[in-house]
Amino acid sequence: MPLNPAQWQKALAGDSLRPVYLLAGEELLVLEAADALRAQARRLGYNEREVLDVGNHFDWDDLARAAAGMSLFATRRLLDLRLPTGRPGTEGAKAINEFCANPPPDVTLLITATDWSNKHEGAWTKNLDAAGALVVFNAPKPHEWAAWVGARLASRGLSATPDAAALLAERVEGNLLAAAQEIDKLVVLHSGGASRIDAAEMENLVADSARYDAFKLTDAAFAGDGGRALHILAGLRDEGDELIALMGWLVNQLQLALRLANARDFAAQARAERLWPAREQLFRKALRRAPREHWLQCLARAARIDRMAKGREAGEPWLEAERLIAAIAEPRAASALA
């Protein structure tokens, strides 16, 4: 049976590694679990690591060759197989099955998959689970968020009242990455403070990232949710945010959209940009709504707004920013770029 995250922590604390692991699910949680396993491998004498990135033209024979290869220093080896889609295909499933049937001594295979559901499971996952361990990391359900926040705070040496944990959970709107970032900030901001964070202190320490920040703004715009994006933009303005910094981030995201639009292989480019699966889908859908020329126009408009905000060109930069956001969200609103 697949291990749950709590069982995974106990299994990782042992004095040996299993022949094979598959860590699948939410990207943040998978990457952190993989980092923990690599650290444990180093402690146990796995001094060599070989990374295998599974792309469109990956040769699955490379897995067998890596497994059969001799160590240069007669040490244990870790094979780090990155399988973002969670789908090895027929050849990949065969190669993984063969490894699980006869794992080499002193070699551990770590497979990570950041796109995962029950539909990904098959005979290969059952064989892998029998030979090693399959761990699925799901995002917390809505009613589990406050407990998750409390547990993560505790793992960073902090504690919070139930009201404070619930407040942070509400602020991050179920965004794992935002929650992790806010908790990391709390570690720094709370240094030397009271032993337990209450709701009032949490209110003061945590930015309202669920409502008004540049990341939420661009995500809403590229998702096509113009109403929400404009609402966030108005909130940023009301809170006194500098438009110059905001435009810097918006230009960055438009440049990213153009690189993805120009790429021959969207998935490969998304991996090169280290996009989380959710953001990859966000841009994939946005680029379907408009051709490359539209994103070039948006980028040119953003550069002009940046000059306005810096006083180098006449105009109303916040008004122009509203028009640009509307055009990103709804490319057919051609008048926004007039």
Short mmCIF file of C-alpha atoms in Angstrom, two decimals:
data_model
loop_
_atom_site.label_atom_id
_atom_site.label_comp_id
_atom_site.label_asym_id
_atom_site.label_seq_id
_atom_site.Cartn_x
_atom_site.Cartn_y
_atom_site.Cartn_z
CA MET A 1 0.00 0.00 0.00
CA PRO A 2 1.23 3.53 -0.72
CA LEU A 3 2.62 5.37 2.29
CA ASN A 4 0.95 8.50 3.55
CA PRO A 5 3.19 11.51 4.39
CA ALA A 6 3.25 10.63 8.12
CA GLN A 7 4.38 7.06 7.38
CA TRP A 8 6.92 8.47 4.94
CA GLN A 9 8.58 10.48 7.71
CA LYS A 10 9.00 7.35 9.82
CA ALA A 11 10.28 5.29 6.90
CA LEU A 12 12.86 7.93 5.99
CA ALA A 13 14.23 8.00 9.54
CA GLY A 14 15.61 4.46 9.30
CA ASP A 15 19.21 3.41 8.81
CA SER A 16 18.76 2.10 5.26
CA LEU A 17 17.04 3.03 2.01
CA ARG A 18 14.69 0.88 -0.03
CA PRO A 19 15.68 -0.05 -3.59
CA VAL A 20 13.17 2.30 -5.21
CA TYR A 21 10.93 5.23 -4.30
CA LEU A 22 8.20 7.04 -6.22
CA LEU A 23 7.32 10.43 -4.75
CA ALA A 24 4.31 11.90 -6.54
CA GLY A 25 1.79 14.69 -6.18
CA GLU A 26 1.94 18.39 -5.31
CA GLU A 27 5.20 19.81 -6.62
CA LEU A 28 6.29 21.71 -3.51
CA LEU A 29 5.70 18.71 -1.26
CA VAL A 30 7.33 16.28 -3.70
CA LEU A 31 10.43 18.44 -4.12
CA GLU A 32 10.82 18.85 -0.37
CA ALA A 33 10.39 15.10 0.18
CA ALA A 34 12.96 14.38 -2.53
CA ASP A 35 15.41 16.81 -0.90
CA ALA A 36 14.92 15.01 2.41
CA LEU A 37 15.59 11.64 0.80
CA ARG A 38 18.74 12.92 -0.91
CA ALA A 39 19.99 14.29 2.41
CA GLN A 40 19.34 10.95 4.09
CA ALA A 41 21.11 9.17 1.24
CA ARG A 42 24.20 11.33 1.76
CA ARG A 43 24.17 10.51 5.48
CA LEU A 44 24.02 6.80 4.63
CA GLY A 45 26.99 6.93 2.28
CA TYR A 46 25.34 7.42 -1.10
CA ASN A 47 28.17 9.54 -2.42
CA GLU A 48 27.27 9.33 -6.11
CA ARG A 49 24.10 10.62 -7.75
CA GLU A 50 23.05 10.47 -11.39
CA VAL A 51 20.17 12.59 -12.64
CA LEU A 52 17.94 11.30 -15.46
CA ASP A 53 15.46 13.82 -16.89
CA VAL A 54 12.61 12.14 -18.78
CA GLY A 55 11.70 14.30 -21.78
CA ASN A 56 10.04 13.61 -25.11
CA HIS A 57 13.05 11.78 -26.51
CA PHE A 58 14.35 10.10 -23.38
CA ASP A 59 16.03 6.74 -23.96
CA TRP A 60 14.76 4.36 -21.27
CA ASP A 61 17.77 2.14 -21.88
CA ASP A 62 19.70 4.86 -20.01
CA LEU A 63 18.01 3.69 -16.80
CA ALA A 64 19.28 0.15 -17.24
CA ARG A 65 22.75 1.39 -18.16
CA ALA A 66 22.87 3.67 -15.13
CA ALA A 67 21.70 0.89 -12.83
CA ALA A 68 24.30 -1.53 -14.19
CA GLY A 69 27.13 1.01 -14.16
CA MET A 70 30.05 0.55 -11.82
CA SER A 71 30.69 3.10 -9.10
CA LEU A 72 33.88 5.07 -9.57
CA PHE A 73 34.63 4.94 -5.86
CA ALA A 74 32.93 1.70 -4.75
CA THR A 75 30.20 3.67 -2.96
CA ARG A 76 26.43 3.55 -2.89
CA ARG A 77 24.67 5.35 -5.74
CA LEU A 78 21.38 7.24 -6.06
CA LEU A 79 19.62 7.36 -9.43
CA ASP A 80 17.47 10.50 -9.54
CA LEU A 81 14.81 10.00 -12.23
CA ARG A 82 12.64 13.07 -12.90
CA LEU A 83 9.31 12.06 -14.48
CA PRO A 84 7.24 15.29 -14.43
CA THR A 85 4.19 13.87 -16.20
CA GLY A 86 4.01 10.74 -14.05
CA ARG A 87 3.50 8.71 -17.25
CA PRO A 88 6.47 6.55 -18.26
CA GLY A 89 4.71 5.03 -21.26
CA THR A 90 5.09 1.42 -22.32
CA GLU A 91 8.90 1.47 -22.60
CA GLY A 92 9.32 3.35 -19.36
CA ALA A 93 6.98 1.08 -17.43
CA LYS A 94 8.93 -1.92 -18.73
CA ALA A 95 12.26 -0.38 -17.70
CA ILE A 96 10.98 0.44 -14.21
CA ASN A 97 9.49 -3.03 -13.83
CA GLU A 98 12.82 -4.59 -14.77
CA PHE A 99 14.64 -2.48 -12.21
CA CYS A 100 12.15 -3.41 -9.49
CA ALA A 101 12.37 -7.10 -10.33
CA ASN A 102 16.13 -7.17 -9.86
CA PRO A 103 17.43 -4.01 -8.17
CA PRO A 104 21.23 -3.76 -8.14
CA PRO A 105 22.94 -3.80 -4.75
CA ASP A 106 23.97 -0.44 -3.30
CA VAL A 107 21.75 1.43 -5.79
CA THR A 108 18.53 3.28 -4.96
CA LEU A 109 16.21 4.65 -7.62
CA LEU A 110 14.29 7.83 -6.76
CA ILE A 111 11.44 8.74 -9.13
CA THR A 112 9.65 12.07 -8.74
CA ALA A 113 6.40 12.97 -10.51
CA THR A 114 4.73 16.35 -10.07
CA ASP A 115 1.61 15.57 -12.09
CA TRP A 116 -0.36 12.80 -10.43
CA SER A 117 -3.81 11.28 -9.95
CA ASN A 118 -5.25 7.79 -9.53
CA LYS A 119 -5.30 7.50 -13.33
CA HIS A 120 -1.50 7.38 -13.34
CA GLU A 121 -1.43 4.15 -11.38
CA GLY A 122 -0.93 0.81 -13.11
CA ALA A 123 0.97 -2.44 -12.94
CA TRP A 124 4.28 -0.57 -12.81
CA THR A 125 3.28 1.37 -9.70
CA LYS A 126 2.15 -1.83 -7.98
CA ASN A 127 5.46 -3.51 -8.76
CA LEU A 128 7.33 -0.44 -7.56
CA ASP A 129 5.34 -0.31 -4.32
CA ALA A 130 6.10 -3.98 -3.70
CA ALA A 131 9.83 -3.47 -4.25
CA GLY A 132 10.14 -0.11 -2.49
CA ALA A 133 7.80 2.71 -1.56
CA LEU A 134 5.17 4.83 -3.28
CA VAL A 135 4.26 8.06 -1.50
CA VAL A 136 1.56 10.42 -2.78
CA PHE A 137 1.61 13.99 -1.49
CA ASN A 138 -1.77 15.66 -1.88
CA ALA A 139 -2.55 19.28 -1.11
CA PRO A 140 -4.51 19.71 2.12
CA LYS A 141 -8.29 19.67 1.78
CA PRO A 142 -10.05 22.92 2.73
CA HIS A 143 -10.83 21.71 6.25
CA GLU A 144 -7.23 20.52 6.71
CA TRP A 145 -5.47 23.76 5.87
CA ALA A 146 -5.27 25.26 9.37
CA ALA A 147 -3.80 22.01 10.73
CA TRP A 148 -1.29 21.88 7.86
CA VAL A 149 -0.21 25.45 8.56
CA GLY A 150 0.18 24.64 12.26
CA ALA A 151 2.27 21.56 11.50
CA ARG A 152 4.52 23.43 9.09
CA LEU A 153 5.02 26.23 11.59
CA ALA A 154 5.99 23.61 14.18
CA SER A 155 8.50 22.09 11.75
CA ARG A 156 10.14 25.53 11.57
CA GLY A 157 10.27 25.93 15.34
CA LEU A 158 7.20 28.15 15.66
CA SER A 159 3.77 27.62 17.14
CA ALA A 160 0.51 29.47 16.61
CA THR A 161 -2.90 29.60 18.19
CA PRO A 162 -5.68 27.88 16.19
CA ASP A 163 -7.07 31.32 15.25
CA ALA A 164 -3.68 32.47 14.01
CA ALA A 165 -3.15 29.31 11.91
CA ALA A 166 -6.65 29.69 10.45
CA LEU A 167 -5.92 33.33 9.58
CA LEU A 168 -2.78 32.42 7.66
CA ALA A 169 -4.61 29.58 5.88
CA GLU A 170 -7.31 32.04 4.81
CA ARG A 171 -4.80 34.57 3.58
CA VAL A 172 -2.97 32.19 1.24
CA GLU A 173 -6.17 30.85 -0.38
CA GLY A 174 -4.97 27.25 -0.57
CA ASN A 175 -1.73 28.20 -2.34
CA LEU A 176 0.97 25.86 -1.02
CA LEU A 177 3.86 27.91 -2.35
CA ALA A 178 2.47 31.15 -0.91
CA ALA A 179 1.89 29.42 2.44
CA ALA A 180 5.45 28.09 2.51
CA GLN A 181 6.86 31.52 1.66
CA GLU A 182 4.79 33.26 4.35
CA ILE A 183 5.87 30.72 6.98
CA ASP A 184 9.52 31.17 6.01
CA LYS A 185 9.08 34.93 6.43
CA LEU A 186 7.50 34.37 9.83
CA VAL A 187 10.60 32.49 10.98
CA VAL A 188 12.63 35.64 10.34
CA LEU A 189 10.09 38.23 11.46
CA HIS A 190 9.14 36.42 14.67
CA SER A 191 12.72 35.88 15.80
CA GLY A 192 12.93 36.72 19.49
CA GLY A 193 9.18 37.19 19.84
CA ALA A 194 6.69 35.44 22.08
CA SER A 195 6.76 31.64 22.05
CA ARG A 196 3.36 31.39 20.41
CA ILE A 197 1.92 33.58 17.64
CA ASP A 198 -1.63 34.74 18.26
CA ALA A 199 -4.11 36.08 15.71
CA ALA A 200 -3.27 39.73 16.38
CA GLU A 201 0.45 39.19 15.81
CA MET A 202 -0.23 37.06 12.73
CA GLU A 203 -2.32 39.92 11.34
CA ASN A 204 0.62 42.28 11.76
CA LEU A 205 3.31 39.93 10.47
CA VAL A 206 1.72 38.36 7.42
CA ALA A 207 1.12 40.27 4.21
CA ASP A 208 -2.37 39.94 2.81
CA SER A 209 -1.09 37.80 -0.05
CA ALA A 210 -4.51 36.24 -0.67
CA ARG A 211 -6.00 39.53 -1.88
CA TYR A 212 -3.60 42.15 -3.10
CA ASP A 213 -0.23 41.17 -4.46
CA ALA A 214 1.54 41.24 -7.80
CA PHE A 215 1.63 37.44 -8.13
CA LYS A 216 -2.13 37.14 -7.70
CA LEU A 217 -2.62 40.01 -10.14
CA THR A 218 -0.66 38.45 -12.97
CA ASP A 219 -2.09 34.98 -12.34
CA ALA A 220 -5.66 36.33 -12.49
CA ALA A 221 -4.89 38.29 -15.66
CA PHE A 222 -3.28 35.37 -17.49
CA ALA A 223 -6.11 33.11 -16.28
CA GLY A 224 -8.57 35.37 -18.09
CA ASP A 225 -10.26 36.61 -14.92
CA GLY A 226 -10.25 40.29 -15.78
CA GLY A 227 -12.67 41.35 -13.04
CA ARG A 228 -10.56 39.83 -10.28
CA ALA A 229 -7.32 41.12 -11.79
CA LEU A 230 -8.65 44.69 -11.94
CA HIS A 231 -9.93 44.37 -8.37
CA ILE A 232 -6.47 43.31 -7.19
CA LEU A 233 -4.87 46.17 -9.15
CA ALA A 234 -7.19 48.65 -7.45
CA GLY A 235 -6.28 47.15 -4.09
CA LEU A 236 -2.58 47.50 -4.80
CA ARG A 237 -3.09 51.14 -5.71
CA ASP A 238 -5.18 51.84 -2.61
CA GLU A 239 -2.53 50.24 -0.40
CA GLY A 240 0.10 52.58 -1.83
CA ASP A 241 2.09 50.04 -3.82
CA GLU A 242 4.63 51.43 -6.29
CA LEU A 243 3.59 50.89 -9.89
CA ILE A 244 7.26 50.73 -10.97
CA ALA A 245 7.88 47.52 -9.02
CA LEU A 246 4.59 46.06 -10.22
CA MET A 247 5.45 46.77 -13.86
CA GLY A 248 8.82 45.08 -13.41
CA TRP A 249 7.07 41.85 -12.45
CA LEU A 250 4.46 42.23 -15.20
CA VAL A 251 7.16 42.74 -17.83
CA ASN A 252 8.92 39.64 -16.50
CA GLN A 253 5.75 37.57 -16.93
CA LEU A 254 5.04 38.91 -20.40
CA GLN A 255 8.60 38.07 -21.45
CA LEU A 256 8.02 34.57 -20.10
CA ALA A 257 4.80 34.32 -22.14
CA LEU A 258 6.71 35.32 -25.26
CA ARG A 259 9.45 32.74 -24.67
CA LEU A 260 6.79 30.06 -24.31
CA ALA A 261 4.96 31.33 -27.41
CA ASN A 262 8.20 31.22 -29.44
CA ALA A 263 9.22 27.74 -28.25
CA ARG A 264 8.93 24.80 -30.62
CA ASP A 265 8.29 22.50 -27.68
CA PHE A 266 6.09 24.22 -25.09
CA ALA A 267 6.50 21.48 -22.47
CA ALA A 268 10.29 21.45 -22.79
CA GLN A 269 10.43 25.25 -22.49
CA ALA A 270 8.12 25.16 -19.46
CA ARG A 271 10.50 22.70 -17.78
CA ALA A 272 13.47 24.91 -18.66
CA GLU A 273 11.64 27.83 -17.05
CA ARG A 274 10.99 25.62 -13.97
CA LEU A 275 7.27 26.32 -14.08
CA TRP A 276 5.03 24.59 -11.56
CA PRO A 277 2.38 22.44 -13.28
CA ALA A 278 -0.40 24.86 -12.33
CA ARG A 279 1.47 27.83 -13.82
CA GLU A 280 2.37 25.82 -16.93
CA GLN A 281 -1.35 25.23 -17.52
CA LEU A 282 -2.05 28.89 -16.79
CA PHE A 283 0.26 30.04 -19.58
CA ARG A 284 -0.77 27.25 -21.94
CA LYS A 285 -4.38 28.41 -21.76
CA ALA A 286 -3.44 32.09 -22.01
CA LEU A 287 -1.40 31.52 -25.17
CA ARG A 288 -4.33 29.72 -26.75
CA ARG A 289 -6.41 32.88 -26.40
CA ALA A 290 -4.15 35.07 -28.52
CA PRO A 291 -1.30 34.85 -31.05
CA ARG A 292 2.29 35.80 -30.41
CA GLU A 293 1.74 39.30 -31.83
CA HIS A 294 -0.73 40.11 -29.07
CA TRP A 295 1.84 39.36 -26.36
CA LEU A 296 4.41 41.49 -28.19
CA GLN A 297 1.94 44.38 -28.13
CA CYS A 298 1.28 43.83 -24.44
CA LEU A 299 5.01 43.85 -23.71
CA ALA A 300 5.50 47.07 -25.65
CA ARG A 301 2.57 48.62 -23.76
CA ALA A 302 4.06 47.52 -20.43
CA ALA A 303 7.39 49.14 -21.31
CA ARG A 304 5.56 52.40 -22.11
CA ILE A 305 3.68 52.28 -18.79
CA ASP A 306 6.98 51.74 -17.00
CA ARG A 307 8.34 54.91 -18.60
CA MET A 308 5.20 56.78 -17.52
CA ALA A 309 5.58 55.57 -13.93
CA LYS A 310 9.18 56.81 -13.94
CA GLY A 311 8.17 60.21 -15.33
CA ARG A 312 9.91 59.67 -18.65
CA GLU A 313 6.73 59.80 -20.75
CA ALA A 314 3.45 61.67 -20.40
CA GLY A 315 0.29 59.76 -19.51
CA GLU A 316 -1.76 58.22 -16.71
CA PRO A 317 0.21 55.09 -15.78
CA TRP A 318 -2.42 53.52 -13.47
CA LEU A 319 -5.14 54.00 -16.09
CA GLU A 320 -2.92 52.49 -18.77
CA ALA A 321 -2.11 49.62 -16.41
CA GLU A 322 -5.84 48.90 -16.08
CA ARG A 323 -6.15 48.77 -19.87
CA LEU A 324 -3.16 46.47 -20.16
CA ILE A 325 -4.48 44.08 -17.53
CA ALA A 326 -7.83 43.98 -19.33
CA ALA A 327 -6.07 43.18 -22.61
CA ILE A 328 -4.02 40.36 -21.04
CA ALA A 329 -7.14 38.83 -19.52
CA GLU A 330 -9.31 39.33 -22.62
CA PRO A 331 -7.25 39.64 -25.81
CA ARG A 332 -10.36 40.44 -27.84
CA ALA A 333 -10.58 43.73 -25.95
CA ALA A 334 -8.45 45.31 -28.68
CA SER A 335 -9.52 48.77 -27.65
CA ALA A 336 -7.51 48.34 -24.45
CA LEU A 337 -4.34 48.60 -26.49
CA ALA A 338 -5.53 51.51 -28.61
#
